[in-house]
Coordinates of C-alpha atoms in Angstrom, one line a residue:
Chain A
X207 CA 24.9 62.4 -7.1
X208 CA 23.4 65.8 -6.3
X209 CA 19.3 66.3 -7.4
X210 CA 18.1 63.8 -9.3
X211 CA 14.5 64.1 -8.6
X212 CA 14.6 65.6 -11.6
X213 CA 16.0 62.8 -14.4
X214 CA 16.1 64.1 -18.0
X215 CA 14.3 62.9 -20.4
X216 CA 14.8 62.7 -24.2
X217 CA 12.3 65.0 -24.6
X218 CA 14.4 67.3 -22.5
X219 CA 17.5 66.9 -23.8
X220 CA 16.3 67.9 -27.1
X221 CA 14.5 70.4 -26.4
X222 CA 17.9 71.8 -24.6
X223 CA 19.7 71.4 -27.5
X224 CA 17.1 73.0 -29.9
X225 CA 17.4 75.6 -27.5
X226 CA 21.4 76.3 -27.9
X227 CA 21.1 75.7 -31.9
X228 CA 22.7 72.4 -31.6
X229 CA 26.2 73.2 -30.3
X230 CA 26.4 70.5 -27.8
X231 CA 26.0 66.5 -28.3
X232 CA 23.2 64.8 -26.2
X233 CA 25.7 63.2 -23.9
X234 CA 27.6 67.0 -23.1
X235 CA 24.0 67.9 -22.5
X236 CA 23.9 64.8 -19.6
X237 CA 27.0 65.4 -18.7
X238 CA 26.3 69.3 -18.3
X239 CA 23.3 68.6 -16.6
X240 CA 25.2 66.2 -13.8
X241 CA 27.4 68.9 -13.4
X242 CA 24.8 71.2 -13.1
X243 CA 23.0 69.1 -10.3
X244 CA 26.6 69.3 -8.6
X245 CA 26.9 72.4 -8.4
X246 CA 23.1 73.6 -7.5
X247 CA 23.6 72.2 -4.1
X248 CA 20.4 73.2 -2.8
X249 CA 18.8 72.0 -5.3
X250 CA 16.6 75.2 -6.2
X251 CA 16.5 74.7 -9.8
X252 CA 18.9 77.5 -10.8
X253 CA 23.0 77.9 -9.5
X254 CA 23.3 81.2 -6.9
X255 CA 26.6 83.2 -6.6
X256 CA 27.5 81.6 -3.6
X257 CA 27.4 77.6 -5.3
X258 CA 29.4 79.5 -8.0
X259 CA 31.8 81.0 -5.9
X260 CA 32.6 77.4 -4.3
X261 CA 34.5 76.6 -7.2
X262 CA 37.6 78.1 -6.7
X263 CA 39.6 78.0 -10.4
X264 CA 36.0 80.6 -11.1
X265 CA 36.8 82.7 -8.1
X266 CA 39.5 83.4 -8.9
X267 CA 38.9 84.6 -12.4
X268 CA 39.2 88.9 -12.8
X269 CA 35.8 89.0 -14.7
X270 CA 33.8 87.0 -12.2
X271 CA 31.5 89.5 -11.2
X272 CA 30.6 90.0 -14.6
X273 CA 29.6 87.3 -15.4
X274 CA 27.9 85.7 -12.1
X275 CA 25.3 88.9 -13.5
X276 CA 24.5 87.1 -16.8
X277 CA 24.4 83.7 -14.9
X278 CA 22.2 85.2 -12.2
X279 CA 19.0 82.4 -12.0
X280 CA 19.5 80.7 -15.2
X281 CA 17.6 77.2 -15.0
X282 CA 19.2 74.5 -16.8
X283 CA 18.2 75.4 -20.1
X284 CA 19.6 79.0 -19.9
X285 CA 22.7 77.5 -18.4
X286 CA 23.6 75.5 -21.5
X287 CA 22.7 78.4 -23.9
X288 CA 24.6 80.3 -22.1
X289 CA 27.8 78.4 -22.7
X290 CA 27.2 77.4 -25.9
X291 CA 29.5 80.3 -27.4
X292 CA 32.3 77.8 -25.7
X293 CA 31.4 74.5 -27.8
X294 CA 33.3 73.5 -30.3
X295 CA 30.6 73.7 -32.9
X296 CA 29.9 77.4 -32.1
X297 CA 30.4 79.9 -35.1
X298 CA 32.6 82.5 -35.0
X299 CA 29.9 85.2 -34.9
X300 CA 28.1 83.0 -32.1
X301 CA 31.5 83.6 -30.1
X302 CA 31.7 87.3 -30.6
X303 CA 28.5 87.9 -29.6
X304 CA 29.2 86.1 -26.5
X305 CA 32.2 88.6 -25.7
X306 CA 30.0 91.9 -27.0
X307 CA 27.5 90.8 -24.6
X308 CA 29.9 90.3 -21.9
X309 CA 30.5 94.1 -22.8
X310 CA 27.4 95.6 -23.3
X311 CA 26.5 95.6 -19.7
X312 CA 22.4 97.4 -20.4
X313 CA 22.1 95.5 -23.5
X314 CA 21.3 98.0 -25.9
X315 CA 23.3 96.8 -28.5
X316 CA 25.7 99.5 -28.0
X317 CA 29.5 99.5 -26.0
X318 CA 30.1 102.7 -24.8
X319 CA 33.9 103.9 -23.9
X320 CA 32.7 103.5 -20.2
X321 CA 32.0 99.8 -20.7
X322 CA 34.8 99.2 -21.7
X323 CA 36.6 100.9 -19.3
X324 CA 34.6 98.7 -16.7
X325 CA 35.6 95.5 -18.3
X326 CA 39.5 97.0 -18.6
X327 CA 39.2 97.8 -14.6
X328 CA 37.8 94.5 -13.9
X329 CA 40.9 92.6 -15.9
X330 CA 44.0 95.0 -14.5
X331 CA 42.5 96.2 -10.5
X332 CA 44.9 98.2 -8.9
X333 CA 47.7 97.7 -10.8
X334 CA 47.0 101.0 -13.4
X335 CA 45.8 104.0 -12.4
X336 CA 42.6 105.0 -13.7
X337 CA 43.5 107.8 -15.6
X338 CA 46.4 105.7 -17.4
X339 CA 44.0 103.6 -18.0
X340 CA 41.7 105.9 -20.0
X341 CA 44.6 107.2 -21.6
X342 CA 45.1 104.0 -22.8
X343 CA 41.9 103.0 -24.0
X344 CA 41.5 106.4 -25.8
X345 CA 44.9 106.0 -27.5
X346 CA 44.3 102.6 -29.1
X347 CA 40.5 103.6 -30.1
X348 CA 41.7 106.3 -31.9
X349 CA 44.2 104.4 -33.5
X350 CA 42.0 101.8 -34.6
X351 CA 39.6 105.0 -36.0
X352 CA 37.5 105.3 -33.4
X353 CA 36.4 108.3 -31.4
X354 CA 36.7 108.9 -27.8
X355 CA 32.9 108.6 -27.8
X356 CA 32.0 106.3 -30.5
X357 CA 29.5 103.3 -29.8
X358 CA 30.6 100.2 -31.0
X359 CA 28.3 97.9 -31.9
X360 CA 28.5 94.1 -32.8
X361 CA 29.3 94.2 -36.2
X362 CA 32.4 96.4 -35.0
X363 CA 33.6 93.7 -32.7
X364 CA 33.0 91.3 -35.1
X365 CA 35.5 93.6 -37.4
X366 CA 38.2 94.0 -34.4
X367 CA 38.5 90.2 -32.9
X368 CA 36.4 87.9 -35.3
X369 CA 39.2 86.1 -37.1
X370 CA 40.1 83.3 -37.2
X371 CA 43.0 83.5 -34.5
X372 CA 40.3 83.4 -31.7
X373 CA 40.2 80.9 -29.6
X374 CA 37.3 80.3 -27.1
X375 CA 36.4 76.8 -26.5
X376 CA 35.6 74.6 -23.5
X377 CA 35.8 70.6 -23.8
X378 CA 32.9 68.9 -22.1
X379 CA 34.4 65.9 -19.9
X380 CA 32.0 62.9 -21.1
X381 CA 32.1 59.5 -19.0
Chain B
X243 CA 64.4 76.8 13.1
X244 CA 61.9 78.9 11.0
X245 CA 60.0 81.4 12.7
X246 CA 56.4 80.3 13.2
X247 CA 54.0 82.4 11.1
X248 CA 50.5 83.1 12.4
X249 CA 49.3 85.9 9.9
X250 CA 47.2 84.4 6.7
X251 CA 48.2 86.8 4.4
X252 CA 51.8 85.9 5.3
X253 CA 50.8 81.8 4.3
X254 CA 48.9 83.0 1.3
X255 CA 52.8 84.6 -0.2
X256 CA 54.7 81.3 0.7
X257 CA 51.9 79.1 -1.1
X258 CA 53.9 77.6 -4.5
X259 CA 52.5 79.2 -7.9
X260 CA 48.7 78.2 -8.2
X261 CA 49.3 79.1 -11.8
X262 CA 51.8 76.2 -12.5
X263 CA 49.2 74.4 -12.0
X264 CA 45.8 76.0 -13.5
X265 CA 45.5 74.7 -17.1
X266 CA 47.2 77.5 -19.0
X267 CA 47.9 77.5 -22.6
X268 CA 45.5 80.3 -22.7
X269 CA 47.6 83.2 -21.6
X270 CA 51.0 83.0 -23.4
X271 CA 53.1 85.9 -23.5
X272 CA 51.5 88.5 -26.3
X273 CA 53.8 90.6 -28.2
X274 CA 54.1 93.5 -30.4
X275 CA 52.3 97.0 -30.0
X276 CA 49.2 96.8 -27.9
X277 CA 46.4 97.2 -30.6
X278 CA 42.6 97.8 -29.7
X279 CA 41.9 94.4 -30.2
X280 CA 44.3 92.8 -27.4
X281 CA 42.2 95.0 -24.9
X282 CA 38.7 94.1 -26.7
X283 CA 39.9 90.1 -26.7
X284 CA 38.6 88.6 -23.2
X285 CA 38.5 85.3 -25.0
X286 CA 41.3 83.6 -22.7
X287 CA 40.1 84.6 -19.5
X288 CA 36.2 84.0 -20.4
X289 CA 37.9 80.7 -21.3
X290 CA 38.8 80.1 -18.3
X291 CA 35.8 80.9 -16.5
X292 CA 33.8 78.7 -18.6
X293 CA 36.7 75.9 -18.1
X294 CA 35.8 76.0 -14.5
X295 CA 32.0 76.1 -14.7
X296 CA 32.0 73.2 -16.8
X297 CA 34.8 71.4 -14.6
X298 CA 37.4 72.0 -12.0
X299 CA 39.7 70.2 -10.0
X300 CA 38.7 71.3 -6.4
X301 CA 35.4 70.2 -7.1
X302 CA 36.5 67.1 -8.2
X303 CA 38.3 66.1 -4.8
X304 CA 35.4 65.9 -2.8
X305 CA 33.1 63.9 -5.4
X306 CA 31.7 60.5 -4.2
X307 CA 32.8 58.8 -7.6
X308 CA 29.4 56.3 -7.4
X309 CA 30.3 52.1 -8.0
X310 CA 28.7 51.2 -11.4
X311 CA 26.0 49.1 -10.6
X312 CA 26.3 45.4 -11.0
X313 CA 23.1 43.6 -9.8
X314 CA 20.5 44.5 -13.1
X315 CA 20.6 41.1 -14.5
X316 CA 17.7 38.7 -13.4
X317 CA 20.7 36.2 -12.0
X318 CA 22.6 38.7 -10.1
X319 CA 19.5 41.0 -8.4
X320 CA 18.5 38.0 -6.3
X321 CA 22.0 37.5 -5.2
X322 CA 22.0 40.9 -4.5
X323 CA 18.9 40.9 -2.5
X324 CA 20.0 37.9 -0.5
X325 CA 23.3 40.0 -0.3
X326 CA 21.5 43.0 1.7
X327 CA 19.0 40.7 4.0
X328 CA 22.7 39.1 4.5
X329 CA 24.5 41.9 5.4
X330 CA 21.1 44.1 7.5
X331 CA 20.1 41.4 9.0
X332 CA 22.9 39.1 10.1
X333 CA 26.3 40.9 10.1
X334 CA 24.7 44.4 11.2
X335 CA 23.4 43.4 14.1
X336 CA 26.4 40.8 15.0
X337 CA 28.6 43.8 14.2
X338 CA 26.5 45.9 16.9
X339 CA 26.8 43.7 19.5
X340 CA 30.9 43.2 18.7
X341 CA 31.4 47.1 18.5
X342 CA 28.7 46.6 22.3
X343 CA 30.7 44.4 23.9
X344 CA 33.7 46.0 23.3
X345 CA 33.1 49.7 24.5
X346 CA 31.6 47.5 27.5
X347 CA 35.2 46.2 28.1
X348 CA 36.9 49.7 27.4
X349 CA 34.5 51.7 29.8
X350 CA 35.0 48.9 32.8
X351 CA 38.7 49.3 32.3
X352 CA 39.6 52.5 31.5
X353 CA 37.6 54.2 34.1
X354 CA 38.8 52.1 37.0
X355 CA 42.8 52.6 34.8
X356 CA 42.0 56.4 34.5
X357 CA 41.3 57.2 38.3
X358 CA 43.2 54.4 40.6
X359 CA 46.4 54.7 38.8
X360 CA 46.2 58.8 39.3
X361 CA 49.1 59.1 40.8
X362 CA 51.4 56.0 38.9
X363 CA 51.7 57.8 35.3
X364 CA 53.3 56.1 33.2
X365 CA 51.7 52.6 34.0
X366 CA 48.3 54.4 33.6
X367 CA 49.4 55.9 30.1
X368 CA 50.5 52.7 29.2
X369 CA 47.6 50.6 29.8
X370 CA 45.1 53.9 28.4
X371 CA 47.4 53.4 25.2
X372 CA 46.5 49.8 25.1
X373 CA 43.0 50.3 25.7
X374 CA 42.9 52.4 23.1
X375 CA 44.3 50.1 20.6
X376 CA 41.8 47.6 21.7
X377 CA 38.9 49.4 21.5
X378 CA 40.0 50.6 18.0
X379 CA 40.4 46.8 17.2
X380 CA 36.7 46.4 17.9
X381 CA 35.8 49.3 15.7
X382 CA 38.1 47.5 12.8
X383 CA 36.3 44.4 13.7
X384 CA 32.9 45.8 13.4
X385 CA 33.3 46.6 9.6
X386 CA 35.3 43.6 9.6
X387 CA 38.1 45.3 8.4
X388 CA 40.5 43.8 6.1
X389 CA 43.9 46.0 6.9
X390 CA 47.4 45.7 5.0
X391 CA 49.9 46.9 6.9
X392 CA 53.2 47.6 5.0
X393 CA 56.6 48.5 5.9
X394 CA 58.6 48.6 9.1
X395 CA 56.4 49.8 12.3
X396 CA 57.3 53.6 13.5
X397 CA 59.7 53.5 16.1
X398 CA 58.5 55.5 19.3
X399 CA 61.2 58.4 19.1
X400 CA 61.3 61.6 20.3
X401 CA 60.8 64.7 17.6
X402 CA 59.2 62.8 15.3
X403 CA 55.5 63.6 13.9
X404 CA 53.6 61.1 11.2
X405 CA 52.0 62.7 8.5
X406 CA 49.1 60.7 6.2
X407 CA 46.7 61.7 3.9
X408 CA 42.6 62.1 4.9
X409 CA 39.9 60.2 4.0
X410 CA 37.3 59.5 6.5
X411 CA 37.6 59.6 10.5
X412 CA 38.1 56.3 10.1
X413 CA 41.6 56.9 9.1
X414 CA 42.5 57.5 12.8
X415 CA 40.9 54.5 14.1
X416 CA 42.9 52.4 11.5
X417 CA 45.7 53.6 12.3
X418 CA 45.2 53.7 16.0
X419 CA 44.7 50.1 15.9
X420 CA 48.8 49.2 15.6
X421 CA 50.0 52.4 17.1
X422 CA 48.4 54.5 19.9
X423 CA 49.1 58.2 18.1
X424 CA 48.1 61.4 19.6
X425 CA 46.1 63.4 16.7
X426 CA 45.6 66.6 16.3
X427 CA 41.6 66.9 14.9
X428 CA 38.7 69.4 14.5
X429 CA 37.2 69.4 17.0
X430 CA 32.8 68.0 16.5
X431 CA 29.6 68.2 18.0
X432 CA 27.7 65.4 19.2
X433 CA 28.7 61.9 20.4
X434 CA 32.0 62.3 18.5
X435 CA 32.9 65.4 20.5
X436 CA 32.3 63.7 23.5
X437 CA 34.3 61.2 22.9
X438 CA 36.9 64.0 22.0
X439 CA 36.7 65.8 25.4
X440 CA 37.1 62.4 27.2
X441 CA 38.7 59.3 26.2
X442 CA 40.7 61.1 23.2
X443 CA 42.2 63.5 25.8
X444 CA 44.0 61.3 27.8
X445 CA 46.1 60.1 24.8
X446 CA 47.5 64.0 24.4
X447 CA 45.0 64.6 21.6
X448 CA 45.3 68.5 20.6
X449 CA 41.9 70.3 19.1
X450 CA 41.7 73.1 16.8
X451 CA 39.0 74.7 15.2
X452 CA 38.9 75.7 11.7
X453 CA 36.5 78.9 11.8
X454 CA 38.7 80.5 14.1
X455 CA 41.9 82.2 12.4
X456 CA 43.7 83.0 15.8
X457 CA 43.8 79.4 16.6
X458 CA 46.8 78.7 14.2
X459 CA 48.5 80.2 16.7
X460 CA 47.7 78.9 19.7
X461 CA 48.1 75.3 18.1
X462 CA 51.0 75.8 16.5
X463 CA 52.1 76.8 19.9
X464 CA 50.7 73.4 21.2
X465 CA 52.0 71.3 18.2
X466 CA 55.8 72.2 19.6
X467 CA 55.2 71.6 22.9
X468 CA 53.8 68.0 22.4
X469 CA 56.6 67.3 20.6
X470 CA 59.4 68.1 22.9
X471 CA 57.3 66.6 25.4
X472 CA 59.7 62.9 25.6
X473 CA 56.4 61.2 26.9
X474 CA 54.3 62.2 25.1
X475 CA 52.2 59.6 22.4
X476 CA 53.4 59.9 18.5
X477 CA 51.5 62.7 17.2
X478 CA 49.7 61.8 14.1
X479 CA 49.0 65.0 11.2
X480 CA 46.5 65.6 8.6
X481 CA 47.9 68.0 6.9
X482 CA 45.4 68.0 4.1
X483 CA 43.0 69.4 6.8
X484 CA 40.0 67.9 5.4
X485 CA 38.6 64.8 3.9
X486 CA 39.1 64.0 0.4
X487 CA 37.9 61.2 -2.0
X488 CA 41.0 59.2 -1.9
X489 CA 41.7 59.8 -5.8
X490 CA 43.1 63.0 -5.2
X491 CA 45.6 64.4 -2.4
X492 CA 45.0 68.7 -2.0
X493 CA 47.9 70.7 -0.7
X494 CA 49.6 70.0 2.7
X495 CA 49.3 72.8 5.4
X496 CA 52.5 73.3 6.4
X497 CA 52.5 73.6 10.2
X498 CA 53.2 70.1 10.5
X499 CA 56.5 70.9 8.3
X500 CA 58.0 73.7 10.3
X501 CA 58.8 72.2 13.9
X502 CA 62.0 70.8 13.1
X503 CA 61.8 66.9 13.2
X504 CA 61.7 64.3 11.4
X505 CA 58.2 63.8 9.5
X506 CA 57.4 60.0 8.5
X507 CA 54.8 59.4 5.9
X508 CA 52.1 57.2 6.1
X509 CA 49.7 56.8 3.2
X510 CA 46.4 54.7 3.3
X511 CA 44.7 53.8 0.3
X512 CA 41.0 52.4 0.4
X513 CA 39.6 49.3 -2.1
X514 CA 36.2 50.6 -3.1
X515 CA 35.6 47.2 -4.0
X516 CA 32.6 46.7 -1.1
X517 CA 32.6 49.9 0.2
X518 CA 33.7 53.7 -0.7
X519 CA 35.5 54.6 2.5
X520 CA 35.4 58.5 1.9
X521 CA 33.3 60.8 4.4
X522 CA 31.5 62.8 2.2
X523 CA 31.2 65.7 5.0
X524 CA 29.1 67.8 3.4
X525 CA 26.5 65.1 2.5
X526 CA 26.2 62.8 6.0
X527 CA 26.8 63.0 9.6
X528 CA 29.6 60.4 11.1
X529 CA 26.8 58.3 12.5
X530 CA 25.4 57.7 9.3
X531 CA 28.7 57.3 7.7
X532 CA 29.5 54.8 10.0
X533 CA 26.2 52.9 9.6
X534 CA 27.0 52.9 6.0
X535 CA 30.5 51.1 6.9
X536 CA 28.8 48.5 9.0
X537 CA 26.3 47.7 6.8
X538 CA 28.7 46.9 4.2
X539 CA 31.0 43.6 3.6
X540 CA 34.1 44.8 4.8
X541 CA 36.4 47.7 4.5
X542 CA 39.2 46.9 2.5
X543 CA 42.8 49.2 3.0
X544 CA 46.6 49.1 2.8
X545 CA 48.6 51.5 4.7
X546 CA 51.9 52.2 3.9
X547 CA 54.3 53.4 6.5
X548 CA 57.5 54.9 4.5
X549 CA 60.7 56.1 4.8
X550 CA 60.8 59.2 7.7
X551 CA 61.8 62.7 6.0
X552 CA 63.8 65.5 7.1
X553 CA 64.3 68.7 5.6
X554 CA 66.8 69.3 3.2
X555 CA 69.1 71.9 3.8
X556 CA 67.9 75.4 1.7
X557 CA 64.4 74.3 1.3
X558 CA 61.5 76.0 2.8
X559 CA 58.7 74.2 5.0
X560 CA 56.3 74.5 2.1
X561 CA 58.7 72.6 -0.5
X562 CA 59.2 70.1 2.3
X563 CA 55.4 69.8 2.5
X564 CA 55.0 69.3 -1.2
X565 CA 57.7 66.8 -1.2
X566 CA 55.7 64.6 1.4
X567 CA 53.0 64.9 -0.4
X568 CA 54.5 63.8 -3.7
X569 CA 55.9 60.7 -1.7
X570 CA 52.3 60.0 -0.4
X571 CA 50.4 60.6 -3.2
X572 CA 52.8 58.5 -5.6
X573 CA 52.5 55.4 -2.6
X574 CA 48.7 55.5 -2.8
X575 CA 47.9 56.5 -6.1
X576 CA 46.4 59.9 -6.1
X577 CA 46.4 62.4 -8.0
X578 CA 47.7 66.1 -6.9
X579 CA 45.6 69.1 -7.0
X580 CA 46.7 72.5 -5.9
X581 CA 44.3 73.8 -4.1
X582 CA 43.6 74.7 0.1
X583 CA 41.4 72.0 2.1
X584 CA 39.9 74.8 3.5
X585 CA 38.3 76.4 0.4
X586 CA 35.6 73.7 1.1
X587 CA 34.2 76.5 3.5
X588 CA 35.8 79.4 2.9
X589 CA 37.0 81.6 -0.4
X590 CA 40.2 81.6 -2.1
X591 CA 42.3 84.5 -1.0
X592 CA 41.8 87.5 -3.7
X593 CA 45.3 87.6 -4.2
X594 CA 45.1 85.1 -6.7
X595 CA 42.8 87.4 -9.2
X596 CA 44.8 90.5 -8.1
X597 CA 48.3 88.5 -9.4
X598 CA 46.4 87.8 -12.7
X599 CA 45.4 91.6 -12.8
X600 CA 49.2 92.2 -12.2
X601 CA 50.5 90.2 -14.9
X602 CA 47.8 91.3 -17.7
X603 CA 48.1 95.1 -16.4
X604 CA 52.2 94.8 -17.1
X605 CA 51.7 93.5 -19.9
X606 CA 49.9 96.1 -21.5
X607 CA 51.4 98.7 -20.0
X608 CA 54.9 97.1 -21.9
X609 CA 53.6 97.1 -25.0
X610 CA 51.9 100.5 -25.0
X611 CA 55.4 101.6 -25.3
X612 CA 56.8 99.0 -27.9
X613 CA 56.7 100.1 -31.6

């Protein structure tokens, strides 16, 4: 099934896991790597937009665009680094540095008000106005004592969802 | 009678609640005043995302689920090997002259059947019908078909359609074998197309193709007049649209649902004991998928005619739909999914995402007020 001219080796599959700091098991690394093969179609090496879009339960998803831009021509090593916020074995920091990165859309370790406006956009469309929706954004950053044009940075997020209530986790199917 | 809808938009509002189905448990009701961190929090629908990167159901449909592989032992490889000189050597080619001579006794008859009896219809119908079950006998033959038939044999009545579910194109020919059905089909290129424009024709086969939205139309148009027609062969449905891997059943396009008689089910289920029946589309042609069945033991299958369905009085076409598929997929084991066929080659509509904006965008909006 899909490109196997490529079979892992050991020697591959730890040096995947070294690479994602151990959050996945060797077999969610095979497993992730069949499913990786499935969905690179053309076998290229790296997943395009359009083999993403094919799945529709990711289509559909409001924040799609957002992140087929950090998923843009990650090879297989990328792919599983990338997702390893979502294991089970993640930290809790590991996690919110996922979402602040999500965020900070130049990466310079700072999320401006407009960013997160973008990501607010992205999650309600048409449905609020634009100015309601700065209004809103403004209202609850000042009352969570934060300026209009404060920059938040990681440790911030870490302070405003990091607890223990969040819940971000993806269960690897292993045959 | 319900009015026959062409536009897509209007098929994308009657389509039941993806989001019954989509795992969930993600996005339950928040309450309380809307604080900066339940705008910050993108953990559910990231979740979500990742969920379907790492698996989804649609996906999952169209996956050639590979036989585990029995022949590694020093005893059984032999066997094995014998097995394939077996099966290339001596069935294949027996199976190529059957599947020869056959098409040699359809073409000498059906021509001569197709233009002397011009003017005498219903014998020529009759006998085309017949020589259409025969030469779908010798298809069955040349894969050396091992076919269960269960339940009682649909009556020919008027206003009646069959509906099954969709494997392979194989699925008509095994079917075709008992009862000569008209089907209504994509239409292909090639030798398959050919075979479309000629033989297929004569049985009141109806074409559509898939790229072309206007066509729903036009063949929905079609659809009712070969029913009323009182001549006319059985029409046979797929209302999946597409072929899936016979361990799942995706949602039923209505059209066969909505013109007012009686549906029967019929649903087929393949052994993949000797050989996986399922036309991977995307990854052979028909010829090779064929090759593949000839080459094989035999193709093992039970079809199951059941009980014909009507619609219930205050239910819509689409609730009728799902209910036949329910029956189906509980007769041959499959599993529902609820997703469109025809997202194999196209997007899903982005009224999904917008519904999910919707519902997160009241939601704030609620609780800004709260508090």
């Amino acid at each position: 099934m899909g490109n196997t001219s490529s079979m892992l080796t050991q020697y591959d599959i730890e040096e995947v896991q070294e690479h994602c700091n151990h959050t996945f098991s060797q077999q969610e690394i095979v497993s992730l790597y069949q499913r990786f093969c499935q969905l690179d179609r053309n076998g290229c090496g790296f997943i395009s937009a359009d083999e993403f879009m094919s799945v529709p339960e990711f289509a559909v998803n409001p924040l799609f665009q957002r992140l087929l831009r950090m998923l843009d021509g990650l090879n297989f090593k990328e792919f599983v680094a990338f997702l390893s916020a979502f294991s089970s074995r993640a930290s809790l920091q590991q996690k919110v540095e996922f979402i602040f990165k999500v965020y900070d859309s130049d990466g310079n370790g700072k999320v401006t008000f407009n960013e997160m406006l973008d990501i607010l956009r992205d999650l309600t469309g048409q449905f609020i106005s634009e100015q309601q929706r700065e209004k809103v954004l403004t209202r609850v950053l000042e009352e969570a004592g934060y300026a209009k044009d404060s920059l938040l940075v990681q440790a911030d997020f870490m302070k405003i969802v990091g607890n223990s209530g969040l819940k971000m986790e993806v269960e690897v199917p292993v045959d | 009678m319900s009015k026959l809808s062409t536009s897509s938009s209007e098929i994308d509002l009657d389509r039941p609640n993806i989001e019954d189905y989509l795992p969930s448990g993600s996005i339950q009701e928040p309450r309380g005043k809307l604080r900066l961190r339940d705008l910050l929090d993108i953990s559910p629908t990231l979740t979500e995302a990742a969920g379907a990167i790492v698996d989804d159901s649609f996906t999952r449909c169209f996956k050639s689920i590979p036989p585990e592989p029995w022949n590694w032992n020093v005893y059984l490889f032999p066997l094995w090997c014998l097995g394939v000189v077996v099966r290339y050597g001596f069935l294949f080619p027996l199976r190529v002259l059957v599947l020869t001579i056959g098409w040699i006794i359809f073409l000498s008859c059906y021509f001569p059947v197709h233009t002397l009896l011009k003017g005498n219809d219903k014998l020529r119908k009759k006998l085309e019908r017949g020589l259409v079950e025969l030469i779908c006998s010798f298809f069955v033959a040349s894969w050396t078909g091992v076919i269960k038939y269960h339940g009682p044999r649909p009556s020919m009545r008027p206003r009646q359609v069959f509906v099954t579910n969709h494997t392979s194109m194989i699925d008509f020919i095994v079917l075709e074998q008992m009862t000569a059905f008209a089907v209504i089909m994509q239409k292909h290129p090639g030798w398959v197309g050919l075979l479309q424009s000629t033989i297929l024709e004569s049985l009141g086969c109806i074409w559509f193709n898939r790229s072309e939205s206007k066509d729903r139309g036009i063949v929905a148009r079609k659809l009712r007049e070969h029913v009323e027609g009182a001549d006319n062969n059985p029409l046979l449905i797929f209302p999946e649209g597409t072929c899936v891997n016979n361990h799942y059943s995706v949602m039923f396009k209505k059209g066969a649902f909505e013109l007012g008689c009686t549906v029967c089910p019929i649903a087929i289920k393949y052994n993949k004991i000797f050989v996986d029946a399922f036309w991977n589309s995307r990854k052979q042609s028909f010829t090779t998928h064929l090759l593949q069945l000839m080459t094989s033991w035999t193709v093992v299958c039970d079809v199951w005619y059941l009980e014909p369905q009507n619609l219930k009085p205050g239910e819509t076409p689409i609730e009728f739909a799902e209910r036949v598929r329910d029956i189906i997929s509980v007769r041959a084991g499959l599993k529902k999914v609820p997703w469109d066929g025809y997202l194999k080659y196209s997007r899903p509509s982005p009224k999904h995402r917008e519904r999910k904006q919707e519902s997160f965008a009241e939601s704030v909006l609620r609780r800004l007020e709260e508090k």
